CSV table of C-alpha atoms in Angstrom, one decimal:
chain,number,residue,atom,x,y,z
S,20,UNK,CA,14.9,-56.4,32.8
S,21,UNK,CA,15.2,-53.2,30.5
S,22,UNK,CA,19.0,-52.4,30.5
S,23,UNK,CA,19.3,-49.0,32.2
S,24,UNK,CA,21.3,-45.8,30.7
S,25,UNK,CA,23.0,-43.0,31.9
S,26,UNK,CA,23.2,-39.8,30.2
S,27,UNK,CA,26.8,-40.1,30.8
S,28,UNK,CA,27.6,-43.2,29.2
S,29,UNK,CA,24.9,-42.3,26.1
S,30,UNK,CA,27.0,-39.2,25.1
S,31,UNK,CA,30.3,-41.6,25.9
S,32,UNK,CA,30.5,-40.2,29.2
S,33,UNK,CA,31.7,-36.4,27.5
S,34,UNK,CA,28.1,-35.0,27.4
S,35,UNK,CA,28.8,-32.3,29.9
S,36,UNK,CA,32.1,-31.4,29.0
S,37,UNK,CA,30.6,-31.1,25.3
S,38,UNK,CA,27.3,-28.5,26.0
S,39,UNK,CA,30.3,-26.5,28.4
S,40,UNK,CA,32.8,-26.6,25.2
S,41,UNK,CA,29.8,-25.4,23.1
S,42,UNK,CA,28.4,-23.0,25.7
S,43,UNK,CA,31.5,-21.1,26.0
S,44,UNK,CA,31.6,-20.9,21.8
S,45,UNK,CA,28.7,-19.4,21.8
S,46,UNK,CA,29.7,-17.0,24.2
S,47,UNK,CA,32.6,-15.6,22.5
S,48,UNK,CA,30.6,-15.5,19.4
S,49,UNK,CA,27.6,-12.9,21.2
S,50,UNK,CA,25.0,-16.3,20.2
S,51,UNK,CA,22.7,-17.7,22.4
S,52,UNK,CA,21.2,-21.7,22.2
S,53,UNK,CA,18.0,-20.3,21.1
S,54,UNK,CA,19.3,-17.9,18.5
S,55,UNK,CA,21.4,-20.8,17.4
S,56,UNK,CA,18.5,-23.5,16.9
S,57,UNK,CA,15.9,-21.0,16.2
S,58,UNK,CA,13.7,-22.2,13.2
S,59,UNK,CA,14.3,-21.0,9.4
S,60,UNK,CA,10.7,-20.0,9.2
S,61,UNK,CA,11.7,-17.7,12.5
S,62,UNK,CA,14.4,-16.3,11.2
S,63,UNK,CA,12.6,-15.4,8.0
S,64,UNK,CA,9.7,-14.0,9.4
S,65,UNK,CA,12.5,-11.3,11.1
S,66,UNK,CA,13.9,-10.6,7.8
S,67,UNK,CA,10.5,-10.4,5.8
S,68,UNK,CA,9.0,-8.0,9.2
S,69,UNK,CA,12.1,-5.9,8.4
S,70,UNK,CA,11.6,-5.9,4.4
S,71,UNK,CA,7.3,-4.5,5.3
S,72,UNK,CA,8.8,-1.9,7.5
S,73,UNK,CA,11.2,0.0,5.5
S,74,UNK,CA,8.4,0.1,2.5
S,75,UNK,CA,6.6,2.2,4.9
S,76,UNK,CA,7.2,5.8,6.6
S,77,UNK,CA,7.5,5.0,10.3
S,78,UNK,CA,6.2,8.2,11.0
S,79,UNK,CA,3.3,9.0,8.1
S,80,UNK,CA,1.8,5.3,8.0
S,81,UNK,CA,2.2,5.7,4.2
S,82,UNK,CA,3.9,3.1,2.0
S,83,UNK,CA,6.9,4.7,0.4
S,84,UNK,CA,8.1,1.9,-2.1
S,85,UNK,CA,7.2,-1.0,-4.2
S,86,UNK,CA,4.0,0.4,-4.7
S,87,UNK,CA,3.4,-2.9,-7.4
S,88,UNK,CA,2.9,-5.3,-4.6
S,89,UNK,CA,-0.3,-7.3,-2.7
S,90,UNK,CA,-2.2,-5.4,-1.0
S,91,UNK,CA,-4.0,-5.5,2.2
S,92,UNK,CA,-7.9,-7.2,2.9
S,93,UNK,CA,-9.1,-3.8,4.5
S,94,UNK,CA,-8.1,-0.1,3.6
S,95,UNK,CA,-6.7,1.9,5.9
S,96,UNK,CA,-10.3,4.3,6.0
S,97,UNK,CA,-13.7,3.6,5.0
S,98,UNK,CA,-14.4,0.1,3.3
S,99,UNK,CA,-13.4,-1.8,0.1
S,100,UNK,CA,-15.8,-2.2,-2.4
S,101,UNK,CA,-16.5,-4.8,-5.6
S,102,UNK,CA,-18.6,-3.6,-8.8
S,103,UNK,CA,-22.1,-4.7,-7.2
S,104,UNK,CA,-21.7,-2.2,-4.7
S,105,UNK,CA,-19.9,0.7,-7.1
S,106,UNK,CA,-22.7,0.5,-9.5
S,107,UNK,CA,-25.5,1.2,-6.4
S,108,UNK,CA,-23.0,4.1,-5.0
S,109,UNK,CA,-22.4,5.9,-8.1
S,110,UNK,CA,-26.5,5.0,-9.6
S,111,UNK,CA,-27.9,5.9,-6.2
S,112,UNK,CA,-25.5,7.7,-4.2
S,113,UNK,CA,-24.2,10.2,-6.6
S,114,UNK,CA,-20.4,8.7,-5.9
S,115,UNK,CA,-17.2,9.9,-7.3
S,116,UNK,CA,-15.0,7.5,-9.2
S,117,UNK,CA,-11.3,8.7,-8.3
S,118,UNK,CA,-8.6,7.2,-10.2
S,119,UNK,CA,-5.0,7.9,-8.2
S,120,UNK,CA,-3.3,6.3,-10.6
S,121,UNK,CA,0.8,7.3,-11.7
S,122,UNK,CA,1.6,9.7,-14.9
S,123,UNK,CA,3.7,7.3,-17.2
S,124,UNK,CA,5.6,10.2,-18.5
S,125,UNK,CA,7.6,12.8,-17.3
S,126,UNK,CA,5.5,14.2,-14.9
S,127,UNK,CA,3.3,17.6,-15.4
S,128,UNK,CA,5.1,20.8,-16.8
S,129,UNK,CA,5.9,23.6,-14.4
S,130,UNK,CA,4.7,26.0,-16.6
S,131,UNK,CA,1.5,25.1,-17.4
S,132,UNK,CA,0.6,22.4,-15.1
S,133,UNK,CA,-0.3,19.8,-17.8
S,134,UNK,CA,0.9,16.5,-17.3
S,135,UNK,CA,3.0,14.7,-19.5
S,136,UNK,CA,1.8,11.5,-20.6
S,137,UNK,CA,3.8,9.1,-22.5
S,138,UNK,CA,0.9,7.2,-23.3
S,139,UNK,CA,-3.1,6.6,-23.2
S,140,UNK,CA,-4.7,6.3,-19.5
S,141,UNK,CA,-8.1,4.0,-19.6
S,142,UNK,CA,-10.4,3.7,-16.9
S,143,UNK,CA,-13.5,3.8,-15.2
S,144,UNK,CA,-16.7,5.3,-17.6
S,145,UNK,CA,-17.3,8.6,-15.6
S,146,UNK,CA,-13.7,8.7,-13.2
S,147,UNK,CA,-11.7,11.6,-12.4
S,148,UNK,CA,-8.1,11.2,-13.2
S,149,UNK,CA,-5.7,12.5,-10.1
S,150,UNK,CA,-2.3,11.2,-11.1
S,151,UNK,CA,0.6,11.1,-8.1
S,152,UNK,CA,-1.6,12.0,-5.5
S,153,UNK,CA,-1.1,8.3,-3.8
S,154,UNK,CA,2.9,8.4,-3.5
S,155,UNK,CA,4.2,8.1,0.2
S,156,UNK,CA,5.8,11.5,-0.4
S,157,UNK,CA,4.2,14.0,-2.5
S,158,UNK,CA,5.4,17.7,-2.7
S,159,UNK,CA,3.1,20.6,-1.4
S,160,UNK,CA,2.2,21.2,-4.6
S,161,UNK,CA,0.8,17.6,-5.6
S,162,UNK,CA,-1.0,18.0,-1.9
S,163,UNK,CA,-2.8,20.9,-2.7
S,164,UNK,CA,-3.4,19.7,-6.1
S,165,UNK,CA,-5.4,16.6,-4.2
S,166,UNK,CA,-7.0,18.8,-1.6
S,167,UNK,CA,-8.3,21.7,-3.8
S,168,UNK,CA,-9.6,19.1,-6.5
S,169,UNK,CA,-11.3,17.1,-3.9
S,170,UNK,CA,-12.7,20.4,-2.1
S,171,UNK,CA,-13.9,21.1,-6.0
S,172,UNK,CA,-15.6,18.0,-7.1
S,173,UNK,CA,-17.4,17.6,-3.8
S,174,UNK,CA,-18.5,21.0,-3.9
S,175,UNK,CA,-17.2,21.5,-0.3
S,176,UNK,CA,-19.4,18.1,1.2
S,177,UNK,CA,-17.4,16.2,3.3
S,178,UNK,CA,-20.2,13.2,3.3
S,179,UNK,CA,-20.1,12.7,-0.2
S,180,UNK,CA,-19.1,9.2,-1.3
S,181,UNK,CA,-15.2,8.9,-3.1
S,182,UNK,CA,-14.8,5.4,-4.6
S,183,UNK,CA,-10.6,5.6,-5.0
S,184,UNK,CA,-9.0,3.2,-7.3
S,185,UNK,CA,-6.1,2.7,-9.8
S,186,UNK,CA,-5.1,-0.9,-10.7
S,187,UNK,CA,-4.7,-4.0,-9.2
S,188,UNK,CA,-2.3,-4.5,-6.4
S,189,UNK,CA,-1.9,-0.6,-6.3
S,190,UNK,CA,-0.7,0.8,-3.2
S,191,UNK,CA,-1.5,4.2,-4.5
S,192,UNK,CA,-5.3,3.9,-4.4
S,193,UNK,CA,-4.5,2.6,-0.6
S,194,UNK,CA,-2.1,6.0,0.7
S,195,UNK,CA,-4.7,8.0,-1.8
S,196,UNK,CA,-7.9,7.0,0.9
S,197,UNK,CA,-5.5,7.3,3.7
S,198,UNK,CA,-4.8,10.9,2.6
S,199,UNK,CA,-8.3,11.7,1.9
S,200,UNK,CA,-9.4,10.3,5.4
S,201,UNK,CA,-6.9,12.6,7.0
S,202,UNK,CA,-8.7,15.6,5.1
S,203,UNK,CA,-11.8,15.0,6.9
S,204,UNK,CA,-13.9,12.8,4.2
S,205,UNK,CA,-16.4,10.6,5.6
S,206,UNK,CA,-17.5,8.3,3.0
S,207,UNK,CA,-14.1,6.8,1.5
S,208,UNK,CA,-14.8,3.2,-0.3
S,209,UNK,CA,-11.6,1.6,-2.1
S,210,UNK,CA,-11.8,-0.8,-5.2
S,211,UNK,CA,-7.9,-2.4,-5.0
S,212,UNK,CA,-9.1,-4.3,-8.0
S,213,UNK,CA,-9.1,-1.5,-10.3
S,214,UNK,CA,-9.0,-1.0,-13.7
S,215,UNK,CA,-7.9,-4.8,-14.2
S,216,UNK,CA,-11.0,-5.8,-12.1
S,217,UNK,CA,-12.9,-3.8,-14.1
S,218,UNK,CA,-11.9,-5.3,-17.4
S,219,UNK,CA,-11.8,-8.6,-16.2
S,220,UNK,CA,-15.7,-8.2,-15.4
S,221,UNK,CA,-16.1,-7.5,-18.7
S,222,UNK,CA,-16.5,-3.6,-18.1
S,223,UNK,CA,-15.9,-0.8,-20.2
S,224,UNK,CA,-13.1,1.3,-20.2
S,225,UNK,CA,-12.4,5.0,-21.5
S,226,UNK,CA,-9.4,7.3,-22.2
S,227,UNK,CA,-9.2,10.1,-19.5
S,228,UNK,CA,-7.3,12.8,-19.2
S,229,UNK,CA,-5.1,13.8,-16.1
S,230,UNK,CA,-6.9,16.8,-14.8
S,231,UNK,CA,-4.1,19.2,-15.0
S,232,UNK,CA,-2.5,21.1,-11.6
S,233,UNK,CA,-3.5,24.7,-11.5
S,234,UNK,CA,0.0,25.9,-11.2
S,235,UNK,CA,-0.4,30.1,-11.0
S,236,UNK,CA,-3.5,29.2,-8.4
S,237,UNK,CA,-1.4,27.2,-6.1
S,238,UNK,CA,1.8,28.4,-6.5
């Protein structure tokens, strides 16, 4: 005969008196059972939800800080890209190689609008340089600067294919297509490898200059 067991006499006959005791703990301390056992890999979801949020703008959808991080699969308009495809868009398509990447400098003289590079930029054979234009928060003058250049190397055509880069895990290149989708271009392709996927394919790469911000014009 299998001896037979009470939940009283497993827990020494105190198990009630124990989960009240405990209950009531909990209570003073604003905790719940479940908030109490809830797994680690819970709780650190919460916190690591909470660390994504505040690197973006709740209201813009752009990402405001640690731009140096993994990006997404998909951009946030049009459709990534890989070197296969950028060599038929530019060769067939006519594309335009954007490179949104940051000034390493002091940023571009109020005077004369030319930026101030602290060192040599490389990138794609044929790309046109936009610096700062993919920060979460750009002045009006660094939004005009990416609207009127865009209107200008397009000649006005909204279908005309943009291939937006800057390096690898960039978030730049990724508010950069965001921003131009919200101006109204159609054909937005991103290449989040960037000039380190470039390279690594054994691709050459050139010095460019920023292309400097018309200060009297937009001022």
């Amino acid at each position: 005969m299998k001896p037979r067991f009470s939940k009283g006499a497993l827990y020494g006959g105190r198990g009630p008196l124990l989960f009240l005791v405990i209950s009531a703990l909990l209570f003073i301390f604003g905790q719940s059972l479940d908030e109490v056992v809830k797994p680690a890999s819970a709780q650190s979801l919460e916190v690591d939800e909470k660390v994504v949020d505040e690197n973006f703008d709740l209201q813009t959808g752009y990402r405001i800080r640690r731009y140096q991080a993994a990006v997404p699969q998909s951009p946030p308009a049009g459709s990534r890209v890989w070197i296969p495809q950028i060599d038929r868009l530019v060769g067939e398509e006519h594309a335009l190689l954007l490179d949104v990447s940051p000034i390493t400098g002091a940023g571009y003289d109020p005077q004369t609008g030319v930026w101030r590079s602290s060192k040599v930029h490389k990138s794609l054979p044929g790309a046109i340089w936009l610096p700062e234009v993919g920060r979460g928060t750009i002045d009006n003058l660094v939004a005009r600067f990416f609207s009127d250049n865009l209107a200008r190397i397009t000649n006005g055509n909204m279908e005309r294919p943009l291939i937006v880069f800057c390096h690898a895990d960039c978030w730049m290149s990724w508010n950069a297509i965001k921003r131009a989708d919200q101006l109204g271009y159609k054909r937005l392709y991103w290449f989040p490898e960037g000039t380190d996927g470039w390279r690594d394919w054994d691709r050459e790469l050139v010095s460019v200059l920023p292309t400097p911000i018309d200060v009297k014009a937009l001022n």
